[in-house]
Tab-separated table of C-alpha atoms and ligand atoms in Angstrom:
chain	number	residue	atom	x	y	z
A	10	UNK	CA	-8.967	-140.559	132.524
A	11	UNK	CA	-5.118	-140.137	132.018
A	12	UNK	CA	-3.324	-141.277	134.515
A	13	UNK	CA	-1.135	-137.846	135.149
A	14	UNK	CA	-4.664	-136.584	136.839
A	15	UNK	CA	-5.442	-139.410	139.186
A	16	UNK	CA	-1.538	-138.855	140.418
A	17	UNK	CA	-2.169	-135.165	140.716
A	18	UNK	CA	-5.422	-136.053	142.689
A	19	UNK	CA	-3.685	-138.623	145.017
A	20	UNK	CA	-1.318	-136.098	145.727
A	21	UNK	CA	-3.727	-132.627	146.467
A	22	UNK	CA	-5.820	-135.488	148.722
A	23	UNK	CA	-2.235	-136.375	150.637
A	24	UNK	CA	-1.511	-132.250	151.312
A	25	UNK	CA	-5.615	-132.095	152.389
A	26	UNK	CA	-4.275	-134.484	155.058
A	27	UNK	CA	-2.178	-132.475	156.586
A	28	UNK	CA	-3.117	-129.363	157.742
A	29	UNK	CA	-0.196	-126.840	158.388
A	30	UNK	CA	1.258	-128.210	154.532
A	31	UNK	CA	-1.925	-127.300	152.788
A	32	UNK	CA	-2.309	-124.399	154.532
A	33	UNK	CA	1.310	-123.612	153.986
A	34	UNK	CA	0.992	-124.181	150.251
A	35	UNK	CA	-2.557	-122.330	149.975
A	36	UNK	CA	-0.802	-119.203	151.071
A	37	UNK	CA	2.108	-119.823	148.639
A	38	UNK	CA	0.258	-120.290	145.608
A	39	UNK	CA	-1.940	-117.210	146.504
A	40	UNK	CA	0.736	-114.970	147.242
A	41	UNK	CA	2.347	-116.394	143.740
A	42	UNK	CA	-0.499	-115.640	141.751
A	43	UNK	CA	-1.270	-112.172	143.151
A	44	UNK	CA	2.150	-110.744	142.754
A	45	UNK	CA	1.863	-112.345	139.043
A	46	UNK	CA	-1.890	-110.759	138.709
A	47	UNK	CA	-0.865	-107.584	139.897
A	48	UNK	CA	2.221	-107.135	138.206
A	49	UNK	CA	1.031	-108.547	134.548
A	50	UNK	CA	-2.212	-107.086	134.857
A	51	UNK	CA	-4.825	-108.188	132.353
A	52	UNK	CA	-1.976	-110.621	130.481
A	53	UNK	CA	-1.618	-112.837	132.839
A	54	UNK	CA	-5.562	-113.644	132.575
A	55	UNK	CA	-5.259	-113.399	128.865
A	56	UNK	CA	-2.902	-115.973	128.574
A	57	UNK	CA	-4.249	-118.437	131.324
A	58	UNK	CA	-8.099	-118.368	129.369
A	59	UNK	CA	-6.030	-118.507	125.791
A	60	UNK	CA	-4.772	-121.622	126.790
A	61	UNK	CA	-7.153	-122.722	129.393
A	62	UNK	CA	-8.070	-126.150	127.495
A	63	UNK	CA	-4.730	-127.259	127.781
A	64	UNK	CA	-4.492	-127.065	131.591
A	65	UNK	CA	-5.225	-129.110	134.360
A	66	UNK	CA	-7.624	-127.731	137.066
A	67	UNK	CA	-5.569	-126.261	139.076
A	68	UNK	CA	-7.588	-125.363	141.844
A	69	UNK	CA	-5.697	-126.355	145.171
A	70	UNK	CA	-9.645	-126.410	146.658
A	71	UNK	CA	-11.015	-128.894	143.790
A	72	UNK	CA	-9.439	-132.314	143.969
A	73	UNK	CA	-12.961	-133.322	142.403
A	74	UNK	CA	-12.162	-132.666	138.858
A	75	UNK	CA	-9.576	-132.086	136.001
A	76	UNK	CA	-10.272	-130.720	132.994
A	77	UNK	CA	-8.944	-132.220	130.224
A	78	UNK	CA	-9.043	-130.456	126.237
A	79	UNK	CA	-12.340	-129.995	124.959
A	80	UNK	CA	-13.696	-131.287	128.324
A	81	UNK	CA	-13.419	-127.790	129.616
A	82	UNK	CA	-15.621	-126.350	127.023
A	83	UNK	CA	-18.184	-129.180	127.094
A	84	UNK	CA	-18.432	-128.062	130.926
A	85	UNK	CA	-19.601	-124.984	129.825
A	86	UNK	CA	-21.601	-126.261	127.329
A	87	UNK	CA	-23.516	-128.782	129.996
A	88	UNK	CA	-23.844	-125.748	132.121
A	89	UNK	CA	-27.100	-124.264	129.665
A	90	UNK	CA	-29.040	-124.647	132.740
A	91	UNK	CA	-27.455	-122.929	135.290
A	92	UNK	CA	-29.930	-120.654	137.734
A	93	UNK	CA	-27.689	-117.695	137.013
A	94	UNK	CA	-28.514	-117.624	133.587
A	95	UNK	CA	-31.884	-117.196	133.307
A	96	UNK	CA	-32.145	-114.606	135.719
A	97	UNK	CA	-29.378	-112.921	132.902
A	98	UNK	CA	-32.310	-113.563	130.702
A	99	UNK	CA	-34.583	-112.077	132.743
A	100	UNK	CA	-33.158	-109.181	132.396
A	101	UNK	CA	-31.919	-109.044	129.100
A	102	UNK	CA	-36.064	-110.281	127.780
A	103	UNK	CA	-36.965	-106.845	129.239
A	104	UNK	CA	-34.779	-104.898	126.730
A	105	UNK	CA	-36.465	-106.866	123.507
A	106	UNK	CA	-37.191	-106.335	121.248
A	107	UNK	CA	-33.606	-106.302	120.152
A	108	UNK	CA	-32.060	-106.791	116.109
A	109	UNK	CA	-28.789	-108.146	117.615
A	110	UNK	CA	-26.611	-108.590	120.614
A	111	UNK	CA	-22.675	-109.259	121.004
A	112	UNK	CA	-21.694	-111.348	124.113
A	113	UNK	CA	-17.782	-110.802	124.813
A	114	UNK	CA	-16.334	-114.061	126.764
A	115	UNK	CA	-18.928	-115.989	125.115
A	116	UNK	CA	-16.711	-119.290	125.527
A	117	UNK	CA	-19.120	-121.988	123.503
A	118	UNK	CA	-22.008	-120.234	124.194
A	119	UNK	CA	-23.920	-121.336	126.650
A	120	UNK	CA	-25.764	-118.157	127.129
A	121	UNK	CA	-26.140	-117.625	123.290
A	122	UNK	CA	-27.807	-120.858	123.021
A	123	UNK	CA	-30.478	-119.901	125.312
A	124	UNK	CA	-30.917	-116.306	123.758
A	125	UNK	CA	-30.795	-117.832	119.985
A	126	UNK	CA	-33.820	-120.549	121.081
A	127	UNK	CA	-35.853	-117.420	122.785
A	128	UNK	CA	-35.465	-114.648	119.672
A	129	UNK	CA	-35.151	-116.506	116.557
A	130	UNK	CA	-35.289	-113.500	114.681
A	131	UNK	CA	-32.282	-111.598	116.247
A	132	UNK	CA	-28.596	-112.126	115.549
A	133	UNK	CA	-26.387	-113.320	117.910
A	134	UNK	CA	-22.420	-112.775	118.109
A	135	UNK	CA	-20.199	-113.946	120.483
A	136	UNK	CA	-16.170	-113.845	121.227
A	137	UNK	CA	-14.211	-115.357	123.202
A	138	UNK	CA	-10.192	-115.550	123.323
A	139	UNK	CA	-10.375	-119.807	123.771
A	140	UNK	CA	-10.198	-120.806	120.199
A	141	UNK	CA	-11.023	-124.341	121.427
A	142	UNK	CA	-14.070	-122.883	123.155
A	143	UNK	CA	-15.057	-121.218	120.184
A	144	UNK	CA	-14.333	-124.341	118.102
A	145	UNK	CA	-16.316	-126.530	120.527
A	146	UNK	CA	-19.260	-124.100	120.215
A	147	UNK	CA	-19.331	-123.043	116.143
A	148	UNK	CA	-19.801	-127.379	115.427
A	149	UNK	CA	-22.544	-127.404	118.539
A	150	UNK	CA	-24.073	-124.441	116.998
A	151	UNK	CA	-24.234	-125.764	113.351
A	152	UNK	CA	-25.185	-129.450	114.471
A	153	UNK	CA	-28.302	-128.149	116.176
A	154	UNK	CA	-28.926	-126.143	112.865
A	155	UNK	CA	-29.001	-122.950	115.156
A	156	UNK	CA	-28.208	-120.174	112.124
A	157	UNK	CA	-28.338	-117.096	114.075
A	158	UNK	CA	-25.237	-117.281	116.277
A	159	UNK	CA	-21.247	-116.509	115.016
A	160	UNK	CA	-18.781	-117.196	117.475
A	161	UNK	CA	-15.239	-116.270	117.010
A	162	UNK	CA	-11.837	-115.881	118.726
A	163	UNK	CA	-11.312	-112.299	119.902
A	164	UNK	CA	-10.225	-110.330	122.554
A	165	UNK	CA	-11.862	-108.093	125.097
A	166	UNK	CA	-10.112	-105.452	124.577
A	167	UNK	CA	-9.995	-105.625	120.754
A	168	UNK	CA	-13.540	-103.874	119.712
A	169	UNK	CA	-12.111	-102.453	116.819
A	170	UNK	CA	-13.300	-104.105	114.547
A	171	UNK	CA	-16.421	-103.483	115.035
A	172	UNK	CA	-18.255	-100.173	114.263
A	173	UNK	CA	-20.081	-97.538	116.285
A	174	UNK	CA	-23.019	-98.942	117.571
A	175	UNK	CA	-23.073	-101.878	115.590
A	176	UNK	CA	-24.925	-104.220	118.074
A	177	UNK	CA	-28.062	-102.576	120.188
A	178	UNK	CA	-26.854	-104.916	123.361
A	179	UNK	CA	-23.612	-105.396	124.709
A	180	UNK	CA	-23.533	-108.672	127.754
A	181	UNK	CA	-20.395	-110.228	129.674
A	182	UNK	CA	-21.163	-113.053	132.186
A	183	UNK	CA	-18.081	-113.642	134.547
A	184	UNK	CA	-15.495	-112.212	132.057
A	185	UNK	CA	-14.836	-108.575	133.370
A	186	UNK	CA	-13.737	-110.767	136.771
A	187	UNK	CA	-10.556	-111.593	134.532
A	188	UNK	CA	-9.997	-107.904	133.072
A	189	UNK	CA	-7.367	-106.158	135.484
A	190	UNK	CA	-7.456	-102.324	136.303
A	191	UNK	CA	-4.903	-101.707	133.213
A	192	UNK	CA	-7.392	-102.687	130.557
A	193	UNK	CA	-10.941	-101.916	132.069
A	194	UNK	CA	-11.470	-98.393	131.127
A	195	UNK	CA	-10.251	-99.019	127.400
A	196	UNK	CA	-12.539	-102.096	127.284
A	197	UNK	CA	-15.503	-100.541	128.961
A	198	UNK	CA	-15.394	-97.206	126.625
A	199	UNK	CA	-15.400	-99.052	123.564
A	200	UNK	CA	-18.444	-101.188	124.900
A	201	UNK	CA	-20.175	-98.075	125.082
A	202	UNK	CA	-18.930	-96.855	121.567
A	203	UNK	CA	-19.893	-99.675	119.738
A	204	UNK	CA	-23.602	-100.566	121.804
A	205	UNK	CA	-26.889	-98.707	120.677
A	206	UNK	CA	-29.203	-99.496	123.740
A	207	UNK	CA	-27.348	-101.427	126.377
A	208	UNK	CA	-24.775	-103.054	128.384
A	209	UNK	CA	-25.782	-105.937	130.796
A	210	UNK	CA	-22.841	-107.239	132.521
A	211	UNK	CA	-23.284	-110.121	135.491
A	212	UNK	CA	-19.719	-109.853	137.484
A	213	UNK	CA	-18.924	-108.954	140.677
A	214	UNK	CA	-19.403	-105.914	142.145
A	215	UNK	CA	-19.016	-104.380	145.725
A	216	UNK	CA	-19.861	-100.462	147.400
A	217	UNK	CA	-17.069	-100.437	149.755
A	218	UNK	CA	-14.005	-101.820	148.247
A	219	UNK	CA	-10.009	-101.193	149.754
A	220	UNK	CA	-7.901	-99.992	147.684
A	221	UNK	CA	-10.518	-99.780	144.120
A	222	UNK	CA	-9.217	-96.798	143.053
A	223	UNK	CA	-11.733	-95.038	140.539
A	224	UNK	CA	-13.817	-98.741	140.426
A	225	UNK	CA	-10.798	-100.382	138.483
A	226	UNK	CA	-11.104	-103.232	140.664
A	227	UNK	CA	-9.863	-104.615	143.417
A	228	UNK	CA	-7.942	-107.984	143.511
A	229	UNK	CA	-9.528	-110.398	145.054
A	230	UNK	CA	-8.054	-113.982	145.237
A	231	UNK	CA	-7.900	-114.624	141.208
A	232	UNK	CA	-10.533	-112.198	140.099
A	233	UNK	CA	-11.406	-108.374	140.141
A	234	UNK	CA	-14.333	-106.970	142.232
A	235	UNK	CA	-15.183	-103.395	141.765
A	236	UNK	CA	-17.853	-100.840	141.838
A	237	UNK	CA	-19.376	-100.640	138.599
A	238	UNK	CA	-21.092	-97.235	139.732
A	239	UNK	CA	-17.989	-95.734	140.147
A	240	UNK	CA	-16.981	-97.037	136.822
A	241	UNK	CA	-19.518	-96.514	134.260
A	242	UNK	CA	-20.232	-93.404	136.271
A	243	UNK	CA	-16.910	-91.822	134.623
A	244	UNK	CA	-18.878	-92.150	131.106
A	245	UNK	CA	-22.405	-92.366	131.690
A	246	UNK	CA	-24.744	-90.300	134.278
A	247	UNK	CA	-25.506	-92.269	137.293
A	248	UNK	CA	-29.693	-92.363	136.490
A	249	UNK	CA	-28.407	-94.502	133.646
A	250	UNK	CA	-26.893	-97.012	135.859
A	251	UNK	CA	-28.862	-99.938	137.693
A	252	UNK	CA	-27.615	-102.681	139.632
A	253	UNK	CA	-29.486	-105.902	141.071
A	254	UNK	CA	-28.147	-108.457	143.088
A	255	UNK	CA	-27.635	-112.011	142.644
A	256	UNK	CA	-30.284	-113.622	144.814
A	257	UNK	CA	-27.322	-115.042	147.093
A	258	UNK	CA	-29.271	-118.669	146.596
A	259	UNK	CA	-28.741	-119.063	143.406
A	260	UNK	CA	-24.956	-119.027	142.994
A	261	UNK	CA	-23.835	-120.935	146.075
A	262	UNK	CA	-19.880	-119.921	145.556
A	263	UNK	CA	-19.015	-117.933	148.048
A	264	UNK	CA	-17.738	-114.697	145.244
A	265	UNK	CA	-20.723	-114.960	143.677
A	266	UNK	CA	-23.099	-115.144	146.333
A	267	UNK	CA	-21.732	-111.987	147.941
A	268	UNK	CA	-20.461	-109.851	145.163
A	269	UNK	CA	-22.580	-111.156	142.222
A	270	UNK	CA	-25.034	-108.483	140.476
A	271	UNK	CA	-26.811	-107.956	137.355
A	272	UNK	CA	-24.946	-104.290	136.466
A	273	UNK	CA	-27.144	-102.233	133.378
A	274	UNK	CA	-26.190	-99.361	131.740
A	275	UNK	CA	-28.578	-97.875	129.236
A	276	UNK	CA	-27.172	-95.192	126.655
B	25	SAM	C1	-15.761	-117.863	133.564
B	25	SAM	S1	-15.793	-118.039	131.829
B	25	SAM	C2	-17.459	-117.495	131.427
B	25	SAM	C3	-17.893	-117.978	130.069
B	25	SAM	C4	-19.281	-117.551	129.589
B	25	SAM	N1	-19.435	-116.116	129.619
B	25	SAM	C5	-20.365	-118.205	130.388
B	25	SAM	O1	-21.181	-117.489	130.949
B	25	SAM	O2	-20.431	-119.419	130.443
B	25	SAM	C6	-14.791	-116.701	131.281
B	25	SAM	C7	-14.652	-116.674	129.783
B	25	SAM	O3	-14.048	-115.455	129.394
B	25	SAM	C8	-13.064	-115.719	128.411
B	25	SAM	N2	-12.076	-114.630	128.522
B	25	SAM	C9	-11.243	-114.370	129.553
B	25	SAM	N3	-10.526	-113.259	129.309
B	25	SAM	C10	-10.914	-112.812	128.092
B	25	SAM	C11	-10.534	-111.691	127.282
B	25	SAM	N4	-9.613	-110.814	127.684
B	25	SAM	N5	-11.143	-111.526	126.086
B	25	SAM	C12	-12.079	-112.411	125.658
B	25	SAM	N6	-12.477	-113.479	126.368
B	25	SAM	C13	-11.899	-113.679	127.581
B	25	SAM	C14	-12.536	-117.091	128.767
B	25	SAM	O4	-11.900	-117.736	127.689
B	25	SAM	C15	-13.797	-117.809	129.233
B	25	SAM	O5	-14.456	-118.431	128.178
């Protein structure tokens, strides 16, 4: 371990210590990165997850950990067996069968991995805007001999490239969190332009939500929240929509235990 980290660590323990300083400091850094959240919009998240490898964890909550390079992706790797994912899977099993499926935010592909093992036969693509991610993921990928996934670096909101419904399934797993009310509506209409059968996002979503004008989202400390009704309702009709809940057990963070949902939309 370096030994910037263990200094940074001593330090966040010190400012645990004392109540009204971390408190103090909480609020700070909050208020800091909302104003930059909300004025940036969706560039501010772009260019934290770009470069995401390269930072520290800089959670003022988490003195547990640092990340540090490809550390962060193998974290994601390592996560394969995370509850959340399988009930995904659950979900996405009872669209198959299925020729292909494109997984924006894919990071290494954790959730490729799984999808690759269950339906040899269909083609996997995933992209993600960490090229170290993506890096990390493409040597996993080809030293397990696993032939039917392409990762590459790409944007959310750069579906250009591909073609009118060029994949029949469309999934996100805690990426639309990090897309800001000034990029959702481009992002989700090209979803929908370039997907054949389906969209399956898992993200958070909430009813009643202050201020979410037109479900663009709502900010909630880091991430968006919105109502994915309201959203997909301004492109699809609402019969076409279905939402299920997270079971709140089995994603014990407190976002995801309220907010999280399995959100379909079939076209
Ligand atoms: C919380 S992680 C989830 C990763 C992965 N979906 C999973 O389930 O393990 C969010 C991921 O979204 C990626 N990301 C964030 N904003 C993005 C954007 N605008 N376009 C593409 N990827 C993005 C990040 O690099 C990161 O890998």
């Amino acid at each position: 371990m370096p030994a910037q980290p263990n200094k940074n660590i001593a330090l966040k323990s010190f400012v645990k210590q004392v109540p009204w300083l971390h408190q103090s400091l909480r609020f700070f850094y909050w208020q800091g990165r909302s104003l930059r959240d909300r004025f940036l919009g969706t560039t501010a998240q772009e260019r934290y997850w770009r470069n995401r490898h390269r930072h520290k964890n800089d959670d003022w909550n988490d003195t547990s950990r640092f990340w540090h390079n490809r550390d962060w992706a193998k974290s994601y790797w390592s996560s394969i067996s995370h509850p959340h994912r399988q009930f995904l899977l659950k979900h996405i099993n009872r669209l198959a069968p299925f020729n292909n499926l494109l997984e924006i935010g894919a990071n290494c592909g954790p959730n490729l991995y799984i999808l690759a093992k269950k339906f040899p036969q269909s083609a996997f693509r995933g992209i993600d805007i960490n090229p170290a991610a993506v890096e990390f993921g493409q040597k996993h990928f080809e030293k397990l001999g696993i032939h039917n996934v392409n990762l590459e670096v790409g944007r959310a909101d750069q579906l250009d490239k591909f073609s009118d419904k060029s994949f029949d399934i469309i999934i996100t797993d805690a990426v639309l969190i990090y897309i800001a009310p000034d990029k959702i509506k481009r992002v989700i209409q090209d979803m929908i332009r370039v997907s054949r059968k389906a969209l399956v996002f898992l993200e958070q979503h909430q009813e009643f939500l202050r201020k979410d004008n037109r479900g663009l989202g709502a900010y909630q400390f880091g991430l968006w929240q919105r109502n994915y009704r309201r959203l997909l309702g301004q492109f699809l009709p609402q019969e076409k929509i279905k939402l299920t809940k997270l079971p709140p057990k089995l994603w014990p963070d407190k976002n995801w235990s309220q907010a999280g949902y399995v959100i379909k939309a079939f076209l």
